[in-house]
CSV table of C-alpha atoms in Angstrom, one decimal:
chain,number,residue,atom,x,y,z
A,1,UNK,CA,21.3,23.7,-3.9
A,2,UNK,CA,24.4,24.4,-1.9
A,3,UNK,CA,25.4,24.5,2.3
A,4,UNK,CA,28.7,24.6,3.4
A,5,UNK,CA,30.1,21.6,1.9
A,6,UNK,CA,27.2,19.7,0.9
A,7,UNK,CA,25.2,20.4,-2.2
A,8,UNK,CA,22.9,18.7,-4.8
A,9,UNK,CA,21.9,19.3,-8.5
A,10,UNK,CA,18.6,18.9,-10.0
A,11,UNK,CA,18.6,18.3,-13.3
A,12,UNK,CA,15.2,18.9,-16.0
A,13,UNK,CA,15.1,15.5,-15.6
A,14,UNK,CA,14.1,15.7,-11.9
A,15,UNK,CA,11.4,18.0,-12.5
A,16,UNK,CA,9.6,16.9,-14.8
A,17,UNK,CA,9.7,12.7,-14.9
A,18,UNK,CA,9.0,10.8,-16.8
A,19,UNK,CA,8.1,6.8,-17.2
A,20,UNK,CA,7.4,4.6,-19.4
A,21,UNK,CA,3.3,3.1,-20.1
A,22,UNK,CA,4.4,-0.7,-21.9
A,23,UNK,CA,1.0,-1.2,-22.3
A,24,UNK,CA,0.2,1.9,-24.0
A,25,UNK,CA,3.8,2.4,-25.8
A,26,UNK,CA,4.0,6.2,-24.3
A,27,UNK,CA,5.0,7.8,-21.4
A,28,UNK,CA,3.7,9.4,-18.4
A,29,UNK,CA,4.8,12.0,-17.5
A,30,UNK,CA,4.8,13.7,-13.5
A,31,UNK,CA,5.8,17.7,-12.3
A,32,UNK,CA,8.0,16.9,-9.4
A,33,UNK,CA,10.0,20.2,-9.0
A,34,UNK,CA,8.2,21.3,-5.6
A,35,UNK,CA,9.7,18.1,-4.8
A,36,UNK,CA,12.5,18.0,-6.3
A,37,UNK,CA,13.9,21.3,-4.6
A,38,UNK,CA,12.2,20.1,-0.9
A,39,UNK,CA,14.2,17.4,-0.5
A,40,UNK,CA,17.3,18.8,-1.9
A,41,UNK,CA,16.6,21.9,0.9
A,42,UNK,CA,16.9,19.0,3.3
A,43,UNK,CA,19.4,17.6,2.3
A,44,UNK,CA,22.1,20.1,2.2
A,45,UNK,CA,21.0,21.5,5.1
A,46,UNK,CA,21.1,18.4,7.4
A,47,UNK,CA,24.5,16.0,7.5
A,48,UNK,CA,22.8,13.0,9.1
A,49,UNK,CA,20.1,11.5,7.0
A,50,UNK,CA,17.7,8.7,8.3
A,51,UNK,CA,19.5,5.2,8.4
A,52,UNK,CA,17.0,2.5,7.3
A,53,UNK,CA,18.0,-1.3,6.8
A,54,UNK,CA,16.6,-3.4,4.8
A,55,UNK,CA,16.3,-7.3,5.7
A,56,UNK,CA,18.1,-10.0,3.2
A,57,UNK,CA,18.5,-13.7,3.1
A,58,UNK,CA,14.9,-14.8,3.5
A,59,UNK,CA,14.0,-14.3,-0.3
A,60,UNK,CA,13.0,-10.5,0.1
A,61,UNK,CA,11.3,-8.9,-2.8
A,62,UNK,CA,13.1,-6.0,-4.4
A,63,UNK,CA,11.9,-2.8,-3.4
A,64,UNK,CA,9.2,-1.3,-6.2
A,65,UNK,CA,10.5,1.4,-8.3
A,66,UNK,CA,8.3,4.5,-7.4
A,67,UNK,CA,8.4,3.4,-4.0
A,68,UNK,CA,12.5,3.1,-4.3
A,69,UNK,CA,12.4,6.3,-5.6
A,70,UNK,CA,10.3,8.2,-2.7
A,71,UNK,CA,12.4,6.6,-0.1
A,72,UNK,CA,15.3,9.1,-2.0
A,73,UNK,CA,13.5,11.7,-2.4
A,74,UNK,CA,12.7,11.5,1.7
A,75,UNK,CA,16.6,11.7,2.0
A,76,UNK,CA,16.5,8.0,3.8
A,77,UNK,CA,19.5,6.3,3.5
A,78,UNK,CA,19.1,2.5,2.4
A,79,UNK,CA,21.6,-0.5,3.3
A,80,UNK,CA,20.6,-3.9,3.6
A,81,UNK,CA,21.9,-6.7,6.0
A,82,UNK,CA,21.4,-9.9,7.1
A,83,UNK,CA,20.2,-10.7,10.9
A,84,UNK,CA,21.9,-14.4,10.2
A,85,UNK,CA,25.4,-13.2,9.0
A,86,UNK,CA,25.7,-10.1,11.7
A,87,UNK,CA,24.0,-11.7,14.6
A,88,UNK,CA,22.9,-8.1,15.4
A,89,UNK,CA,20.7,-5.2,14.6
A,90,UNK,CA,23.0,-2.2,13.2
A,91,UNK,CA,23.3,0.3,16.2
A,92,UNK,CA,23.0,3.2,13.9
A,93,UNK,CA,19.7,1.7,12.5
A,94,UNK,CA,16.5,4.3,12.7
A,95,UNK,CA,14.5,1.4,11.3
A,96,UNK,CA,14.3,-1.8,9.8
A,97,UNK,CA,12.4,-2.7,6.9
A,98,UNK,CA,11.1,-6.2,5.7
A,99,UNK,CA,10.1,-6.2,2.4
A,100,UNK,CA,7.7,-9.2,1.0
A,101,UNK,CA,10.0,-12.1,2.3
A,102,UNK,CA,8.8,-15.7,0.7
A,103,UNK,CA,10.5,-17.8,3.8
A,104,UNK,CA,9.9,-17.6,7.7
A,105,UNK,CA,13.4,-16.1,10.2
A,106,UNK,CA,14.4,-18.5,12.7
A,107,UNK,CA,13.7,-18.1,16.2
A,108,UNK,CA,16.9,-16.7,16.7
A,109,UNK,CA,16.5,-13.9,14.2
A,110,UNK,CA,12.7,-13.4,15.6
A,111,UNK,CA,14.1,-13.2,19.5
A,112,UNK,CA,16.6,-10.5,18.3
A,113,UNK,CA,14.2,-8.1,16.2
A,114,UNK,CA,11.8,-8.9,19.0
A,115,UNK,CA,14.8,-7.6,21.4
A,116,UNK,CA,15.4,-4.3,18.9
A,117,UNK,CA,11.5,-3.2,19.0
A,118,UNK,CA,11.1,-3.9,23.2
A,119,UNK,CA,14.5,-1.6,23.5
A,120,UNK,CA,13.2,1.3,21.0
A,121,UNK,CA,13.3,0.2,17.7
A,122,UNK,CA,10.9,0.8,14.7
A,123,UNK,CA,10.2,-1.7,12.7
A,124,UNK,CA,8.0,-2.0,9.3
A,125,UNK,CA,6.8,-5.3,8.1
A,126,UNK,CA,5.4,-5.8,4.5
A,127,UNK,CA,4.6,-9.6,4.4
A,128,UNK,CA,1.8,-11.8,3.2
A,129,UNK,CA,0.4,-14.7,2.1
A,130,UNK,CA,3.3,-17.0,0.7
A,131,UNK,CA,2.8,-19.9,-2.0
A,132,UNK,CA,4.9,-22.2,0.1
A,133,UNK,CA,5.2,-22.7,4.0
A,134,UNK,CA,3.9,-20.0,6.2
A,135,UNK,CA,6.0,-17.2,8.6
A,136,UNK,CA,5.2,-18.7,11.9
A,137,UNK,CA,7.8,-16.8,13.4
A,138,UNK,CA,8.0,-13.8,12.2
A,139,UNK,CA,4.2,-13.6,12.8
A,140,UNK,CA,4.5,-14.5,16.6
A,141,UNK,CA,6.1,-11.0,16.6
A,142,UNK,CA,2.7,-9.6,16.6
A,143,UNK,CA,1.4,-12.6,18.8
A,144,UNK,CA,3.8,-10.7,21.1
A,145,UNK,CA,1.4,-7.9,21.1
A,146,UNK,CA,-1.8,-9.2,21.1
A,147,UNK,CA,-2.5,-9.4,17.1
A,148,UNK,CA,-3.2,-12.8,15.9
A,149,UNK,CA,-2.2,-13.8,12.2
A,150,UNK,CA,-5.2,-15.8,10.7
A,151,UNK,CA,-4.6,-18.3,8.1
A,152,UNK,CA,-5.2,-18.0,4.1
A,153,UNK,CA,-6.0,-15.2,1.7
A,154,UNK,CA,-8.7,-12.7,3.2
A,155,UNK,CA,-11.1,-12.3,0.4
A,156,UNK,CA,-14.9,-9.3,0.4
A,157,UNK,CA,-17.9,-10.9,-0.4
A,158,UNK,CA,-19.6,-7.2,-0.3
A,159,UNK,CA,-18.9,-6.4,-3.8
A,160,UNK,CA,-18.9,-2.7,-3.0
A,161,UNK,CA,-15.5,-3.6,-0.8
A,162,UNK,CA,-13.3,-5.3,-3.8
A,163,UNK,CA,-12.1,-4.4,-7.2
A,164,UNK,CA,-11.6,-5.6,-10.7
A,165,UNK,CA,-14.3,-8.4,-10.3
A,166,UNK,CA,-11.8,-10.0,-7.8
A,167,UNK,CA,-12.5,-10.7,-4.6
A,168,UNK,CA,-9.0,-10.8,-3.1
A,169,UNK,CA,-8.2,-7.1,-4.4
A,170,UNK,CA,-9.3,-5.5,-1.6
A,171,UNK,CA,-10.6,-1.7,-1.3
A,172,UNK,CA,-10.7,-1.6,2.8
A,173,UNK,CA,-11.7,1.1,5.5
A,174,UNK,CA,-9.0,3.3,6.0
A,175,UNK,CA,-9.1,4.0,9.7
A,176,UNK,CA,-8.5,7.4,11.5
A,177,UNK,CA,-4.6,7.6,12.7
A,178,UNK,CA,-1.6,10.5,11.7
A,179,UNK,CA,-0.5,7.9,9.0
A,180,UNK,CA,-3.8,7.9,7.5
A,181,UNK,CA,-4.9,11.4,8.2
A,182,UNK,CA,-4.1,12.9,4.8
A,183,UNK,CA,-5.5,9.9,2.4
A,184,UNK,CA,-8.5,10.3,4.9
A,185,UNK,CA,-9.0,14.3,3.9
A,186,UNK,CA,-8.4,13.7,0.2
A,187,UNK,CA,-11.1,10.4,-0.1
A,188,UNK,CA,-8.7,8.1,-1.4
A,189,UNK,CA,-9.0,4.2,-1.8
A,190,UNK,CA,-6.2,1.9,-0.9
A,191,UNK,CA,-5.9,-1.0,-3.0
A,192,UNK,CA,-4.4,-4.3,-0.3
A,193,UNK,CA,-4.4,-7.3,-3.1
A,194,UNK,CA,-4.0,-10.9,-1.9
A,195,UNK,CA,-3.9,-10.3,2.0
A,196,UNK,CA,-3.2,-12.0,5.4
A,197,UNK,CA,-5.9,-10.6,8.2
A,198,UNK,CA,-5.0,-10.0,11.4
A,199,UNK,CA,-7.0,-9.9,14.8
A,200,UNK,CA,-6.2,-7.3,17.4
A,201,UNK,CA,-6.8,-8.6,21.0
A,202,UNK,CA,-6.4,-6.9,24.6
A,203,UNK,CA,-3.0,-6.7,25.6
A,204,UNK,CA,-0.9,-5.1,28.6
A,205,UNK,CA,2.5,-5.4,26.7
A,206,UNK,CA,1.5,-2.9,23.6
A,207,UNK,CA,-0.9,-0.6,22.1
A,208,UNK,CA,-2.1,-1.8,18.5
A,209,UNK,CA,-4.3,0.0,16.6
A,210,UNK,CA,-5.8,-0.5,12.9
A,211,UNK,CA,-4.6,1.3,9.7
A,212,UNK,CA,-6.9,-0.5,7.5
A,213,UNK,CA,-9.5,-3.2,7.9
A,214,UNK,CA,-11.7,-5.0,5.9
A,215,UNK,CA,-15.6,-5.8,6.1
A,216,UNK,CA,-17.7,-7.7,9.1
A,217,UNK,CA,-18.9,-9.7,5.9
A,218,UNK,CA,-15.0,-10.8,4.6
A,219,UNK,CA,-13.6,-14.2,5.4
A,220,UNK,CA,-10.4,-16.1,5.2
A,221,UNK,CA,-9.8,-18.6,2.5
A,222,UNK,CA,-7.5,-21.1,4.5
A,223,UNK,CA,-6.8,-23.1,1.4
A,224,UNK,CA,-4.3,-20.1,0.4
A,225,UNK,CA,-3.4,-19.6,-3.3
A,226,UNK,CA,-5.0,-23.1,-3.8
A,227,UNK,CA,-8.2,-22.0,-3.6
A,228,UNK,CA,-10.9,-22.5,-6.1
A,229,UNK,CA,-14.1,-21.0,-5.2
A,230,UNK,CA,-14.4,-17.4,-3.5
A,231,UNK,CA,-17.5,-18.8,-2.2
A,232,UNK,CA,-17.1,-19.2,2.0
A,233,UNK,CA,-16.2,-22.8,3.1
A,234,UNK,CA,-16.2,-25.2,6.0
A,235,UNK,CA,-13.0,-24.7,8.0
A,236,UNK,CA,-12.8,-21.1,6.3
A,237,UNK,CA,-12.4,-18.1,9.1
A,238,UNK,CA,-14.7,-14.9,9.8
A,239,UNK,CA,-13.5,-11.6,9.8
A,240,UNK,CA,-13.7,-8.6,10.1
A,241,UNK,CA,-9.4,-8.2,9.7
A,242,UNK,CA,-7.2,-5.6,10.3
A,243,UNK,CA,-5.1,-5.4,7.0
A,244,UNK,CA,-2.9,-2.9,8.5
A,245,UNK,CA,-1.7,-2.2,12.1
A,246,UNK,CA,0.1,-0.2,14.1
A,247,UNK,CA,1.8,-1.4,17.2
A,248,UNK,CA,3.2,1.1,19.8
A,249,UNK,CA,5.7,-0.9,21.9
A,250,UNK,CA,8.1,-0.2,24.9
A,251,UNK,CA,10.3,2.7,25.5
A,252,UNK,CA,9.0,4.2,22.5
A,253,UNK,CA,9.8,1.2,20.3
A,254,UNK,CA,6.9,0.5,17.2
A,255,UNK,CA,5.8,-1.5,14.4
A,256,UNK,CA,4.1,-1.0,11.3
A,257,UNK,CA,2.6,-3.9,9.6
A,258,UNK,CA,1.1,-4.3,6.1
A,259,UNK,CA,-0.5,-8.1,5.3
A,260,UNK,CA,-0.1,-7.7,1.6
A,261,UNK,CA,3.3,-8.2,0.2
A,262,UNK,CA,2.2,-6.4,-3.3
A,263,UNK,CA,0.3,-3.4,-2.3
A,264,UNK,CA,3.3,-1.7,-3.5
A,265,UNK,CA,3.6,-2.7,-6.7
A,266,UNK,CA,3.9,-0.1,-9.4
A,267,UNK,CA,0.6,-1.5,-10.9
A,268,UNK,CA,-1.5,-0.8,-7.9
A,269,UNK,CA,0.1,2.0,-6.9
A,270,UNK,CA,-1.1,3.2,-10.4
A,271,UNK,CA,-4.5,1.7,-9.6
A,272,UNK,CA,-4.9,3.5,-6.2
A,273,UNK,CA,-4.0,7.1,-8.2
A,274,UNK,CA,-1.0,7.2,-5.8
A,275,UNK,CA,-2.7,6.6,-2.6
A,276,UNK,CA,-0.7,2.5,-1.5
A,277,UNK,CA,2.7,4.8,-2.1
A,278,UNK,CA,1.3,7.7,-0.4
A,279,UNK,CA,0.5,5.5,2.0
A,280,UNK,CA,4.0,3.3,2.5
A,281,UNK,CA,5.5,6.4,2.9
A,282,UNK,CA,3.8,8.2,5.5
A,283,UNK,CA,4.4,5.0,7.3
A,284,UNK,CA,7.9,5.1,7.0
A,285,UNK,CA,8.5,8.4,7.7
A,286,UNK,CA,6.8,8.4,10.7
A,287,UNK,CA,8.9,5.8,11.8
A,288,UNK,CA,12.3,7.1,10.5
A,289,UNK,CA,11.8,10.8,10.5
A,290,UNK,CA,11.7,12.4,14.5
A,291,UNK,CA,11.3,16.5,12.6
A,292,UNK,CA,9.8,15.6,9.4
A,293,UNK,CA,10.4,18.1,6.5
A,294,UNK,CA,7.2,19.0,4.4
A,295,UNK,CA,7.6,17.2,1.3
A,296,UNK,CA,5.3,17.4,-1.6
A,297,UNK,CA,4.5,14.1,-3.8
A,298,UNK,CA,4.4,14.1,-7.8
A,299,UNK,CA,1.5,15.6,-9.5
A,300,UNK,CA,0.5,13.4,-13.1
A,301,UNK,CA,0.5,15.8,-16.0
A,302,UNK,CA,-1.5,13.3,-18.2
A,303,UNK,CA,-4.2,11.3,-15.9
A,304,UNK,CA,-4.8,9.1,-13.0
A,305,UNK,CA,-6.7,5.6,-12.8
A,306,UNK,CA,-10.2,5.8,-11.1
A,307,UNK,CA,-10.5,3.2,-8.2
A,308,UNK,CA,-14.3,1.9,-7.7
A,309,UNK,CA,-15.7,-0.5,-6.2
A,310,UNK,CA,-17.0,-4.0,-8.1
A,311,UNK,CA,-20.3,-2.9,-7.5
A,312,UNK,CA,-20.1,0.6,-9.1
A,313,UNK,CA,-18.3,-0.7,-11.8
A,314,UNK,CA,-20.9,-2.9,-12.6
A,315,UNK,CA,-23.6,-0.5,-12.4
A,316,UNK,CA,-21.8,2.0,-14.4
A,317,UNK,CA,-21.6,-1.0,-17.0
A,318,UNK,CA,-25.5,-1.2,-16.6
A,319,UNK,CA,-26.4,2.5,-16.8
A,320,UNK,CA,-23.8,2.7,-19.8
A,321,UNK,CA,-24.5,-0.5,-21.4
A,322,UNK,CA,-28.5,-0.6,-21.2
A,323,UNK,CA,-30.5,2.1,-19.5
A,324,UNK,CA,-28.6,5.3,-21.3
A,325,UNK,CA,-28.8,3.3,-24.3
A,326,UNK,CA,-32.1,2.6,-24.4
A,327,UNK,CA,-33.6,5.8,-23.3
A,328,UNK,CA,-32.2,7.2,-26.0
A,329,UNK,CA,-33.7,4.5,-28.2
A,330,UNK,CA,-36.7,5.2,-27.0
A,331,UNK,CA,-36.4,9.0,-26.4
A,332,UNK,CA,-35.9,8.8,-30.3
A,333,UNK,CA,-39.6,6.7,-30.8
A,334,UNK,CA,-41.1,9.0,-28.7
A,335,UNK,CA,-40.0,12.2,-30.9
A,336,UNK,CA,-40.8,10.4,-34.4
A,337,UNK,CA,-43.9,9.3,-33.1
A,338,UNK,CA,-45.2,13.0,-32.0
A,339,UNK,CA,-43.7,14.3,-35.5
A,340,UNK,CA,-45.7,11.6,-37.5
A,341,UNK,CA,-49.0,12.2,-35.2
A,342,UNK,CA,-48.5,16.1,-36.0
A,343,UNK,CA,-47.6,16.1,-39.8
A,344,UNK,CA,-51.0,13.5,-40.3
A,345,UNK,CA,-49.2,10.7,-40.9
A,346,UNK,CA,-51.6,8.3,-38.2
């Protein structure tokens, strides 16, 4: 692909991709060449690309592959930087990203991304639970906007709204908004494992809505990773939570907000059939992207995982397990039976 002086190749390689399945020792393999030629259309036919800026310095997790690899293909530039070392947001910024950090910002870091999103700025935040501490501050962002960060790991006691016989992997309502709109229209299940809930108030300084939520039955485990039982506690907190918001701020400015730091991940990514990157991205773009190109995602040539519910999982374990089983047992009796009755045999 070739304009003016700008051009880009696309190799076999970025048509038809391929990764590799450790657990199975192959590889899957994914038709991206819709894609592939999309973004390099873009590309050459735009000189100034999205500028997004990743956070360091507060033990940030490194971006997930596929999801690495779709911020590319979106023709989003990446650079990181630190709010301690430059004192400063980046001027030419389109967003910032935050990316699973394990340790809180200071004050002064929080006043000056708090400064960025009042004056215009986007912002996405992908932080949860950590093991050690909490964020304090860089949740009193949201406090700033009327969405309170509840303590501990949310966990479903309705076993039709969790996966993998595990309470914290959470399969929530996806709620109606443009980012959600096309995972919505194809019936997909987000997968948000080991999550922070949130609680939208009334507020005069910003509109937040919800992205995803989970259950009127779910319930915060404040004892955090040290919990034992998924059973509810004394001292333990009530939902419903909003696991996802959006946060429309002044003079245009927003935030995005995902309370699990490992939604991402390639393994629940795979889990979801696509539908956490699918997600993640639509979230980003709409904050980075003002005339949004179509872009068409990968399309599996081998297979995708089915995401159910707890509950249908173990019914399907029942039906497949006993009742089919059985009726087949006994479908059997019936037949030799009736032959045995007709041939004399009784």
């Amino acid at each position: 692909m070739e304009s003016g002086k700008r051009s880009r190749y696309i190799s076999y390689n970025d048509i038809y991709v391929q990764k590799a399945d450790m657990a199975s020792y192959s590889y899957e393999t994914s038709f991206d060449g819709e894609s592939a030629v999309t973004s390099a259309i873009d590309y050459v036919v735009n000189e100034e690309q999205p500028q997004l800026y990743i956070t360091e310095g507060h033990g940030e997790e490194e971006l997930p592959d596929s999801f690495a690899n779709q911020i590319e293909k979106e023709n989003i530039e990446t650079s990181t930087f630190s709010l301690l070392t430059t004192g400063s947001v980046p001027e030419e910024a389109d967003c910032i990203l935050m990316y699973a950090p394990q340790s809180d910002i200071s004050f002064k870091e929080k006043k000056l991304l708090a400064d960025y999103v009042s004056d215009g700025g986007k912002l996405m935040v992908i932080a949860g639970p950590v093991q050690k501490g909490n964020l304090k501050n860089l949740c009193s962002l949201l406090a700033d906007y009327g969405v309170e960060s509840t303590k501990g790991i949310v966990v479903e006691s309705d076993r039709s709204r969790y996966a993998f016989q595990a309470p914290y992997v959470l399969l929530p309502e996806i709620q109606e908004n443009e980012i959600t709109e096309p995972l919505i229209k194809e019936n997909y299940y987000v997968i948000m494992p080991v999550s922070q809930g949130m609680v939208i108030k009334d507020t005069n300084t910003g509109s937040a809505s919800s992205l995803l939520s989970a259950s009127d039955t779910s319930f915060s485990k404040i004892k955090g990773y040290n919990l034992k039982s998924y059973e509810k506690e004394d001292g333990d907190i009530d939902g419903p939570f909003s696991l996802a918001v959006s946060i429309e701020c002044n003079n245009n400015g927003q935030i995005i907000w995902f309370s699990s730091s490992d939604f991402l991940e390639d393994k629940y990514n795979a889990y979801s059939s696509g539908a956490n990157l699918d997600l993640g991205i639509n979230a980003l773009s709409s904050l980075t992207v003002e005339n949004k190109a179509a872009t068409i995602r990968s399309k599996p040539l081998n297979y995708n995982y089915l995401a159910i519910s707890d509950s249908a999982s173990s019914m399907l374990k029942i039906l497949m397990i006993g009742v089919l089983p059985l009726a087949y047992i006994g479908t059997g009796c019936l037949v030799i039976l009736k032959r045995r009755q007709k041939n004399g045999a009784y």
